[in-house]
mmCIF file of C-alpha atoms in Angstrom:
data_model
loop_
_atom_site.group_PDB
_atom_site.id
_atom_site.type_symbol
_atom_site.label_atom_id
_atom_site.label_comp_id
_atom_site.label_asym_id
_atom_site.label_seq_id
_atom_site.Cartn_x
_atom_site.Cartn_y
_atom_site.Cartn_z
ATOM 1 C CA MET K 8 32.920 -21.062 10.032
ATOM 2 C CA ASN K 9 30.962 -17.985 9.085
ATOM 3 C CA GLN K 10 31.415 -16.233 5.792
ATOM 4 C CA LYS K 11 32.366 -12.595 6.341
ATOM 5 C CA TYR K 12 31.019 -9.894 4.077
ATOM 6 C CA THR K 13 33.859 -8.210 2.219
ATOM 7 C CA HIS K 14 32.821 -4.598 2.816
ATOM 8 C CA LYS K 15 35.410 -2.991 5.091
ATOM 9 C CA ARG K 16 32.852 -1.621 7.555
ATOM 10 C CA GLN K 17 30.233 -4.351 7.503
ATOM 11 C CA PRO K 18 30.008 -6.166 10.830
ATOM 12 C CA PHE K 19 27.304 -8.547 9.592
ATOM 13 C CA THR K 20 27.915 -12.112 8.452
ATOM 14 C CA VAL K 21 25.725 -14.916 7.088
ATOM 15 C CA PRO K 22 25.591 -18.683 7.733
ATOM 16 C CA ASP K 23 27.967 -20.808 5.653
ATOM 17 C CA GLY K 24 26.684 -21.480 2.145
ATOM 18 C CA TYR K 25 23.745 -19.099 2.571
ATOM 19 C CA PHE K 26 24.225 -17.252 -0.718
ATOM 20 C CA GLN K 27 24.874 -20.524 -2.575
ATOM 21 C CA GLN K 28 21.568 -22.016 -1.423
ATOM 22 C CA LEU K 29 19.328 -18.954 -1.520
ATOM 23 C CA PRO K 30 18.715 -18.815 -5.313
ATOM 24 C CA ASN K 31 17.549 -22.452 -5.355
ATOM 25 C CA ASN K 32 15.363 -21.942 -2.257
ATOM 26 C CA ILE K 33 13.628 -19.017 -3.919
ATOM 27 C CA LEU K 34 13.286 -20.858 -7.231
ATOM 28 C CA GLN K 35 11.599 -23.770 -5.439
ATOM 29 C CA GLN K 36 8.973 -21.359 -4.145
ATOM 30 C CA ILE K 37 8.379 -19.578 -7.427
ATOM 31 C CA ASN K 38 8.387 -22.684 -9.613
ATOM 32 C CA GLU K 39 4.646 -23.002 -9.195
ATOM 33 C CA ILE K 40 3.953 -19.310 -9.747
ATOM 34 C CA PRO K 41 3.885 -18.063 -13.325
ATOM 35 C CA PRO K 42 5.422 -14.614 -13.763
ATOM 36 C CA SER K 43 3.092 -11.715 -13.246
ATOM 37 C CA GLN K 44 0.645 -12.160 -16.156
ATOM 38 C CA SER K 45 -1.678 -14.286 -14.020
ATOM 39 C CA SER K 46 -1.206 -12.132 -10.974
ATOM 40 C CA LYS K 47 -2.425 -9.042 -12.802
ATOM 41 C CA SER K 48 -5.870 -8.571 -11.420
ATOM 42 C CA LEU K 49 -8.473 -6.397 -13.058
ATOM 43 C CA PHE K 50 -8.089 -4.021 -10.154
ATOM 44 C CA ILE K 51 -4.379 -3.524 -10.868
ATOM 45 C CA ILE K 52 -4.985 -3.060 -14.589
ATOM 46 C CA ALA K 53 -7.886 -0.627 -14.246
ATOM 47 C CA LYS K 54 -7.000 0.965 -10.909
ATOM 48 C CA LYS K 55 -6.851 4.516 -12.310
ATOM 49 C CA GLN K 56 -10.090 4.169 -14.277
ATOM 50 C CA LEU K 57 -11.885 2.641 -11.270
ATOM 51 C CA ALA K 58 -10.712 5.482 -9.063
ATOM 52 C CA LEU K 59 -12.022 8.058 -11.577
ATOM 53 C CA ALA K 60 -15.367 6.253 -11.869
ATOM 54 C CA ALA K 61 -15.693 6.061 -8.077
ATOM 55 C CA ALA K 62 -14.884 9.764 -7.768
ATOM 56 C CA PHE K 63 -17.500 10.621 -10.430
ATOM 57 C CA ILE K 64 -20.214 8.488 -8.778
ATOM 58 C CA SER K 65 -19.409 10.009 -5.375
ATOM 59 C CA PHE K 66 -19.638 13.502 -6.912
ATOM 60 C CA VAL K 67 -23.056 12.719 -8.450
ATOM 61 C CA PHE K 68 -24.420 11.332 -5.160
ATOM 62 C CA ILE K 69 -23.104 14.232 -3.125
ATOM 63 C CA SER K 70 -24.482 16.780 -5.632
ATOM 64 C CA TYR K 71 -27.880 15.023 -5.611
ATOM 65 C CA GLY K 72 -27.947 15.012 -1.805
ATOM 66 C CA VAL K 73 -26.923 18.656 -1.529
ATOM 67 C CA PHE K 74 -29.501 19.705 -4.169
ATOM 68 C CA HIS K 75 -32.316 17.901 -2.359
ATOM 69 C CA PHE K 76 -31.303 19.252 0.996
ATOM 70 C CA ILE K 77 -31.284 22.834 -0.277
ATOM 71 C CA TYR K 78 -34.467 22.371 -2.349
ATOM 72 C CA ASN K 79 -36.390 20.863 0.566
ATOM 73 C CA SER K 80 -35.194 23.395 3.080
ATOM 74 C CA VAL K 81 -36.095 26.374 0.833
ATOM 75 C CA LYS K 82 -39.541 25.141 -0.340
ATOM 76 C CA PRO K 83 -40.804 22.685 2.242
ATOM 77 C CA LYS K 84 -44.454 22.736 1.083
ATOM 78 C CA GLN K 85 -43.950 22.475 -2.633
ATOM 79 C CA ASN K 86 -43.700 18.704 -2.637
ATOM 80 C CA ILE K 87 -47.081 18.396 -0.964
ATOM 81 C CA THR K 88 -48.862 20.682 -3.445
ATOM 82 C CA GLN K 89 -47.383 18.669 -6.306
ATOM 83 C CA GLN K 90 -49.099 15.535 -5.059
ATOM 84 C CA THR K 91 -51.787 14.546 -7.500
ATOM 85 C CA PHE K 92 -55.355 13.709 -6.744
ATOM 86 C CA ASP K 93 -54.638 10.101 -7.738
ATOM 87 C CA ASP K 94 -51.788 9.799 -5.245
ATOM 88 C CA ILE K 95 -53.922 11.029 -2.370
ATOM 89 C CA VAL K 96 -56.906 8.876 -3.248
ATOM 90 C CA LEU K 97 -54.853 5.722 -3.810
ATOM 91 C CA ALA K 98 -53.096 6.221 -0.528
ATOM 92 C CA ASN K 99 -56.280 6.727 1.469
ATOM 93 C CA VAL K 100 -59.124 4.950 -0.288
ATOM 94 C CA ASP K 101 -59.881 1.374 0.352
ATOM 95 C CA GLU K 102 -59.362 -0.961 -2.628
ATOM 96 C CA SER K 103 -62.909 -2.272 -2.335
ATOM 97 C CA ASP K 104 -64.274 1.247 -2.950
ATOM 98 C CA ILE K 105 -62.277 1.525 -6.159
ATOM 99 C CA VAL K 106 -63.448 -1.928 -7.287
ATOM 100 C CA TYR K 107 -67.037 -0.914 -6.544
ATOM 101 C CA LEU K 108 -66.629 2.295 -8.519
ATOM 102 C CA LEU K 109 -65.127 0.514 -11.501
ATOM 103 C CA THR K 110 -67.632 -2.344 -11.560
ATOM 104 C CA THR K 111 -70.766 -0.326 -10.989
ATOM 105 C CA ASP K 112 -73.119 0.309 -13.883
ATOM 106 C CA ILE K 113 -72.810 4.069 -13.566
ATOM 107 C CA LYS K 114 -71.029 5.532 -16.565
ATOM 108 C CA PRO K 115 -68.117 7.869 -15.730
ATOM 109 C CA GLU K 116 -69.797 10.865 -17.298
ATOM 110 C CA GLU K 117 -72.858 10.238 -15.161
ATOM 111 C CA ILE K 118 -70.984 10.362 -11.908
ATOM 112 C CA LYS K 119 -71.700 13.577 -10.155
ATOM 113 C CA PRO K 120 -69.044 15.016 -7.867
ATOM 114 C CA GLU K 121 -71.337 14.405 -4.871
ATOM 115 C CA THR K 122 -71.745 10.712 -5.831
ATOM 116 C CA LEU K 123 -68.049 10.235 -6.145
ATOM 117 C CA GLU K 124 -67.556 12.013 -2.864
ATOM 118 C CA ASN K 125 -70.085 9.740 -1.156
ATOM 119 C CA ILE K 126 -68.399 6.615 -2.454
ATOM 120 C CA LEU K 127 -64.959 7.734 -1.463
ATOM 121 C CA LEU K 128 -65.949 9.301 1.825
ATOM 122 C CA ASP K 129 -65.829 6.069 3.580
ATOM 123 C CA GLU K 130 -64.202 5.543 6.995
ATOM 124 C CA THR K 131 -60.809 5.283 5.417
ATOM 125 C CA LEU K 132 -60.695 8.681 3.779
ATOM 126 C CA ASN K 133 -59.937 11.768 5.787
ATOM 127 C CA ASP K 134 -62.041 14.852 5.080
ATOM 128 C CA ASP K 135 -59.020 17.098 5.423
ATOM 129 C CA ILE K 136 -57.347 15.432 2.494
ATOM 130 C CA ILE K 137 -60.351 15.766 0.227
ATOM 131 C CA TYR K 138 -60.850 19.402 1.009
ATOM 132 C CA ASN K 139 -57.310 20.571 1.084
ATOM 133 C CA ASP K 140 -55.881 22.870 -1.517
ATOM 134 C CA ASN K 141 -54.578 20.039 -3.629
ATOM 135 C CA LEU K 142 -58.017 19.015 -4.825
ATOM 136 C CA ASN K 143 -58.783 22.490 -5.969
ATOM 137 C CA GLN K 144 -55.999 22.403 -8.523
ATOM 138 C CA MET E 3 34.080 -15.263 -11.157
ATOM 139 C CA LYS E 4 30.879 -15.817 -13.118
ATOM 140 C CA LYS E 5 30.047 -12.999 -15.527
ATOM 141 C CA HIS E 6 26.394 -12.030 -15.357
ATOM 142 C CA LYS E 7 24.285 -10.959 -18.292
ATOM 143 C CA SER E 8 23.034 -7.376 -18.273
ATOM 144 C CA ASP E 9 19.758 -6.597 -16.482
ATOM 145 C CA GLU E 10 18.092 -5.813 -19.815
ATOM 146 C CA GLU E 11 19.149 -9.185 -21.282
ATOM 147 C CA LEU E 12 17.851 -11.041 -18.233
ATOM 148 C CA LEU E 13 14.556 -9.138 -18.246
ATOM 149 C CA GLU E 14 14.093 -9.802 -21.955
ATOM 150 C CA GLN E 15 14.779 -13.510 -21.396
ATOM 151 C CA ILE E 16 12.153 -13.658 -18.634
ATOM 152 C CA ILE E 17 9.475 -11.722 -20.487
ATOM 153 C CA SER E 18 9.964 -13.630 -23.757
ATOM 154 C CA ASN E 19 9.606 -16.866 -21.776
ATOM 155 C CA ASN E 20 13.023 -18.075 -22.898
ATOM 156 C CA SER E 21 14.174 -20.108 -19.858
ATOM 157 C CA PRO E 22 12.691 -17.512 -17.497
ATOM 158 C CA HIS E 23 13.575 -19.419 -14.315
ATOM 159 C CA GLU E 24 17.191 -19.658 -15.333
ATOM 160 C CA ALA E 25 17.321 -15.929 -16.074
ATOM 161 C CA PHE E 26 15.599 -15.087 -12.800
ATOM 162 C CA LYS E 27 18.062 -17.269 -10.901
ATOM 163 C CA GLU E 28 20.856 -15.231 -12.441
ATOM 164 C CA LEU E 29 19.103 -12.034 -11.347
ATOM 165 C CA ILE E 30 18.935 -13.394 -7.788
ATOM 166 C CA GLU E 31 22.614 -14.336 -7.844
ATOM 167 C CA LYS E 32 23.496 -10.886 -9.090
ATOM 168 C CA TYR E 33 21.616 -8.905 -6.450
ATOM 169 C CA GLN E 34 21.196 -11.174 -3.431
ATOM 170 C CA GLN E 35 24.239 -9.866 -1.560
ATOM 171 C CA PRO E 36 23.714 -6.101 -1.851
ATOM 172 C CA LEU E 37 20.005 -6.551 -1.109
ATOM 173 C CA TYR E 38 20.698 -8.861 1.838
ATOM 174 C CA PHE E 39 23.032 -6.374 3.505
ATOM 175 C CA HIS E 40 20.732 -3.473 2.738
ATOM 176 C CA ILE E 41 17.879 -5.265 4.552
ATOM 177 C CA ARG E 42 20.137 -6.609 7.289
ATOM 178 C CA LYS E 43 21.267 -3.110 8.232
ATOM 179 C CA ILE E 44 17.621 -2.169 8.752
ATOM 180 C CA LEU E 45 16.483 -5.318 10.552
ATOM 181 C CA LEU E 46 19.798 -6.475 12.148
ATOM 182 C CA ASP E 47 18.527 -10.026 12.593
ATOM 183 C CA HIS E 48 19.529 -12.691 10.037
ATOM 184 C CA ASP E 49 16.250 -14.660 10.080
ATOM 185 C CA ASP E 50 14.078 -11.588 9.523
ATOM 186 C CA THR E 51 16.448 -10.463 6.777
ATOM 187 C CA ASP E 52 16.212 -13.870 5.104
ATOM 188 C CA ASP E 53 12.381 -13.677 5.151
ATOM 189 C CA ALA E 54 12.366 -10.150 3.750
ATOM 190 C CA LEU E 55 14.879 -11.040 1.029
ATOM 191 C CA GLN E 56 12.951 -14.127 -0.114
ATOM 192 C CA ASN E 57 9.715 -12.092 -0.175
ATOM 193 C CA THR E 58 11.494 -9.425 -2.192
ATOM 194 C CA PHE E 59 12.447 -11.860 -4.951
ATOM 195 C CA ILE E 60 9.070 -13.630 -4.905
ATOM 196 C CA LYS E 61 7.242 -10.301 -5.274
ATOM 197 C CA ALA E 62 9.635 -9.241 -8.004
ATOM 198 C CA TRP E 63 8.894 -12.478 -9.894
ATOM 199 C CA GLN E 64 5.150 -11.993 -9.529
ATOM 200 C CA ALA E 65 5.321 -8.422 -10.779
ATOM 201 C CA ILE E 66 8.041 -8.635 -13.387
ATOM 202 C CA TYR E 67 5.636 -7.990 -16.280
ATOM 203 C CA ASP E 68 4.497 -4.822 -14.513
ATOM 204 C CA PHE E 69 8.074 -3.598 -14.333
ATOM 205 C CA LYS E 70 8.183 -0.160 -15.928
ATOM 206 C CA HIS E 71 11.369 0.776 -17.654
ATOM 207 C CA GLN E 72 11.222 4.175 -15.957
ATOM 208 C CA SER E 73 13.735 2.865 -13.429
ATOM 209 C CA LYS E 74 16.521 0.298 -13.431
ATOM 210 C CA ILE E 75 15.852 -3.241 -12.183
ATOM 211 C CA TYR E 76 18.457 -2.587 -9.510
ATOM 212 C CA THR E 77 16.556 0.395 -8.047
ATOM 213 C CA TRP E 78 13.219 -1.427 -8.448
ATOM 214 C CA LEU E 79 14.515 -4.399 -6.430
ATOM 215 C CA TYR E 80 15.945 -2.079 -3.781
ATOM 216 C CA ARG E 81 12.562 -0.392 -3.483
ATOM 217 C CA ILE E 82 10.765 -3.723 -2.959
ATOM 218 C CA ALA E 83 13.422 -4.806 -0.450
ATOM 219 C CA THR E 84 13.139 -1.539 1.511
ATOM 220 C CA ASN E 85 9.359 -1.863 1.686
ATOM 221 C CA GLU E 86 9.617 -5.476 2.844
ATOM 222 C CA ALA E 87 12.104 -4.524 5.553
ATOM 223 C CA LEU E 88 9.941 -1.615 6.692
ATOM 224 C CA SER E 89 6.826 -3.771 6.915
ATOM 225 C CA ILE E 90 8.681 -6.276 9.139
ATOM 226 C CA LEU E 91 9.947 -3.375 11.229
ATOM 227 C CA LYS E 92 6.390 -2.052 11.627
ATOM 228 C CA LYS E 93 5.107 -5.455 12.769
ATOM 229 C CA ARG E 94 7.965 -5.663 15.229
ATOM 230 C CA ASN E 95 7.286 -2.181 16.648
ATOM 231 C CA ARG E 96 3.536 -2.841 16.879
ATOM 232 C CA PHE E 97 4.119 -5.451 19.556
ATOM 233 C CA SER E 98 6.710 -3.505 21.498
ATOM 234 C CA PHE E 99 5.711 -1.356 24.450
ATOM 235 C CA PHE E 100 9.258 -0.202 25.221
ATOM 236 C CA SER E 101 10.758 3.198 24.503
ATOM 237 C CA LYS E 102 13.076 3.661 21.524
ATOM 238 C CA ASP E 103 16.057 3.751 23.878
ATOM 239 C CA SER E 104 15.064 0.481 25.565
ATOM 240 C CA GLN E 105 14.476 -1.141 22.174
ATOM 241 C CA ALA E 106 17.937 -0.054 21.035
ATOM 242 C CA GLU E 107 19.473 -1.520 24.214
ATOM 243 C CA GLU E 108 17.605 -4.771 23.632
ATOM 244 C CA TRP E 109 18.800 -5.025 20.033
ATOM 245 C CA ILE E 110 22.384 -4.292 20.989
ATOM 246 C CA ALA E 111 22.201 -7.104 23.569
ATOM 247 C CA ARG E 112 20.869 -9.412 20.862
ATOM 248 C CA LEU E 113 23.631 -8.400 18.465
ATOM 249 C CA GLU E 114 26.260 -9.162 21.100
ATOM 250 C CA SER E 115 25.086 -12.759 21.236
ATOM 251 C CA ASP E 116 24.308 -13.008 17.508
ATOM 252 C CA PRO E 117 26.619 -15.575 15.854
ATOM 253 C CA TYR E 118 26.255 -13.666 12.579
ATOM 254 C CA PHE E 119 27.489 -10.370 13.963
ATOM 255 C CA ASP E 120 31.219 -9.954 13.780
ATOM 256 C CA GLY E 121 31.612 -6.419 15.081
ATOM 257 C CA ASN E 122 33.692 -5.040 17.929
ATOM 258 C CA GLU E 123 32.633 -2.665 20.694
ATOM 259 C CA ALA E 124 32.916 0.359 18.389
ATOM 260 C CA ASP E 125 30.664 -1.333 15.819
ATOM 261 C CA LEU E 126 28.107 -2.079 18.528
ATOM 262 C CA LYS E 127 28.155 1.516 19.733
ATOM 263 C CA LEU E 128 27.721 2.753 16.156
ATOM 264 C CA GLN E 129 24.790 0.342 15.635
ATOM 265 C CA LYS E 130 23.161 1.655 18.803
ATOM 266 C CA ALA E 131 23.542 5.244 17.604
ATOM 267 C CA ILE E 132 21.971 4.254 14.256
ATOM 268 C CA LEU E 133 19.113 2.466 16.039
ATOM 269 C CA LEU E 134 18.236 5.664 17.856
ATOM 270 C CA LEU E 135 17.724 7.551 14.585
ATOM 271 C CA PRO E 136 14.275 8.000 13.035
ATOM 272 C CA GLU E 137 13.474 5.274 10.466
ATOM 273 C CA LYS E 138 14.062 7.346 7.324
ATOM 274 C CA GLN E 139 17.325 8.858 8.576
ATOM 275 C CA ARG E 140 18.508 5.385 9.491
ATOM 276 C CA ILE E 141 17.921 4.032 6.001
ATOM 277 C CA VAL E 142 19.491 7.058 4.321
ATOM 278 C CA PHE E 143 22.506 6.897 6.627
ATOM 279 C CA ASN E 144 23.050 3.173 5.946
ATOM 280 C CA MET E 145 22.755 3.560 2.184
ATOM 281 C CA ARG E 146 25.079 6.534 2.086
ATOM 282 C CA TYR E 147 27.605 5.692 4.792
ATOM 283 C CA PHE E 148 28.002 1.926 4.400
ATOM 284 C CA ASP E 149 27.033 1.350 0.772
ATOM 285 C CA GLU E 150 28.354 4.684 -0.518
ATOM 286 C CA MET E 151 25.376 4.895 -2.805
ATOM 287 C CA PRO E 152 24.981 8.117 -4.860
ATOM 288 C CA TYR E 153 22.225 10.439 -3.675
ATOM 289 C CA GLU E 154 20.568 10.203 -7.098
ATOM 290 C CA THR E 155 20.180 6.418 -6.731
ATOM 291 C CA ILE E 156 18.899 6.714 -3.145
ATOM 292 C CA SER E 157 16.473 9.352 -4.407
ATOM 293 C CA GLU E 158 15.064 6.918 -6.994
ATOM 294 C CA ILE E 159 14.773 4.094 -4.468
ATOM 295 C CA LEU E 160 13.180 6.089 -1.655
ATOM 296 C CA ASP E 161 11.270 8.475 -3.919
ATOM 297 C CA THR E 162 12.670 11.464 -2.042
ATOM 298 C CA SER E 163 14.405 14.559 -3.386
ATOM 299 C CA VAL E 164 18.191 14.727 -3.307
ATOM 300 C CA GLY E 165 17.995 17.882 -1.164
ATOM 301 C CA ALA E 166 15.838 16.142 1.456
ATOM 302 C CA LEU E 167 18.213 13.148 1.461
ATOM 303 C CA LYS E 168 21.252 15.375 1.989
ATOM 304 C CA ALA E 169 19.488 17.064 4.900
ATOM 305 C CA SER E 170 18.509 13.672 6.390
ATOM 306 C CA TYR E 171 22.061 12.365 6.076
ATOM 307 C CA HIS E 172 23.523 15.521 7.583
ATOM 308 C CA HIS E 173 21.172 15.336 10.590
ATOM 309 C CA ALA E 174 21.906 11.630 11.016
ATOM 310 C CA VAL E 175 25.678 12.189 11.009
ATOM 311 C CA LYS E 176 25.365 14.986 13.576
ATOM 312 C CA LYS E 177 23.203 12.865 15.893
ATOM 313 C CA ILE E 178 25.544 9.887 15.615
ATOM 314 C CA GLU E 179 28.610 12.022 16.259
ATOM 315 C CA ASN E 180 26.914 13.533 19.303
ATOM 316 C CA PHE E 181 26.091 10.072 20.580
ATOM 317 C CA LEU E 182 29.596 8.728 19.954
ATOM 318 C CA GLN E 183 31.173 11.989 21.143
ATOM 319 C CA GLN E 184 33.642 11.792 18.285
ATOM 320 C CA PRO E 185 33.552 12.568 14.554
ATOM 321 C CA LEU E 186 32.700 9.794 12.125
ATOM 322 C CA ASN E 187 35.179 8.713 9.492
ATOM 323 C CA LEU E 188 33.251 9.950 6.485
ATOM 324 C CA ASP E 189 36.078 9.491 3.900
ATOM 325 C CA LYS E 190 34.732 11.098 0.734
ATOM 326 C CA ILE E 191 31.086 10.427 1.323
ATOM 327 C CA THR E 192 29.774 13.681 2.748
#
């Protein structure tokens, strides 16, 4: 026979003995689980702080991106003119030329611009790069 | 009838690790019936209700140290139970391609053959009218109409303002009365 709930307008019933057995059924399941201390993950503890940190990092990245976008779109050629002589040479000169220059007996003060030009003006180096405005700075 | 300790005494016993399982069992015994019928009115089916109720108590046990004293244990447990019931309801609706009306018909047919439903034709018609309500109105109507819960308590459980709850309840009553084509017996619970 089913147990009827006592509320005057409740049409729902439960199986016999359901409420007598339920506490023990639940206790069987939770017996192996310690109360919350162990279930408190770092995420739960520091959720607010992590959210703030994530928001701050996102803000920094977005600001950086926006700054670079605006900077590059306003002054597209400025980055090129800031390139140093070293950058251009290292990117275009063959390593063997540099080794030759460093190991040769010629002292640095004795190297004339034309000599240096002859050494570097190998197949690998483009004339345009040598004679562009950057080298005049 | 067994006299239960107060919620504060039981919570203290659990947190101070003084026979915590025994204290938690007492907490279950104290609240299992109101929580069961609260969930059952949302889900209608006994097996789903049993799952949701067991999950409610297991989650409460796992989070009992996180319990903030900003609310009562009673409202905290109701909140967990409501969320559990709603998540089962969502899963159920996800796999249903039928309209709300067809779903209500299907559930009424299931209730008619449910051995744990002891209602008459009027009860079935009322359940169908409730099933046709939007989710939130349904829950508010059940808590107010059947459990006669104060709006302030419902407000704490559902995290909704009293004004919004009164409006929800009012709309729910009107819709149900329209469906039943007769006024509901509201006693003193308007």
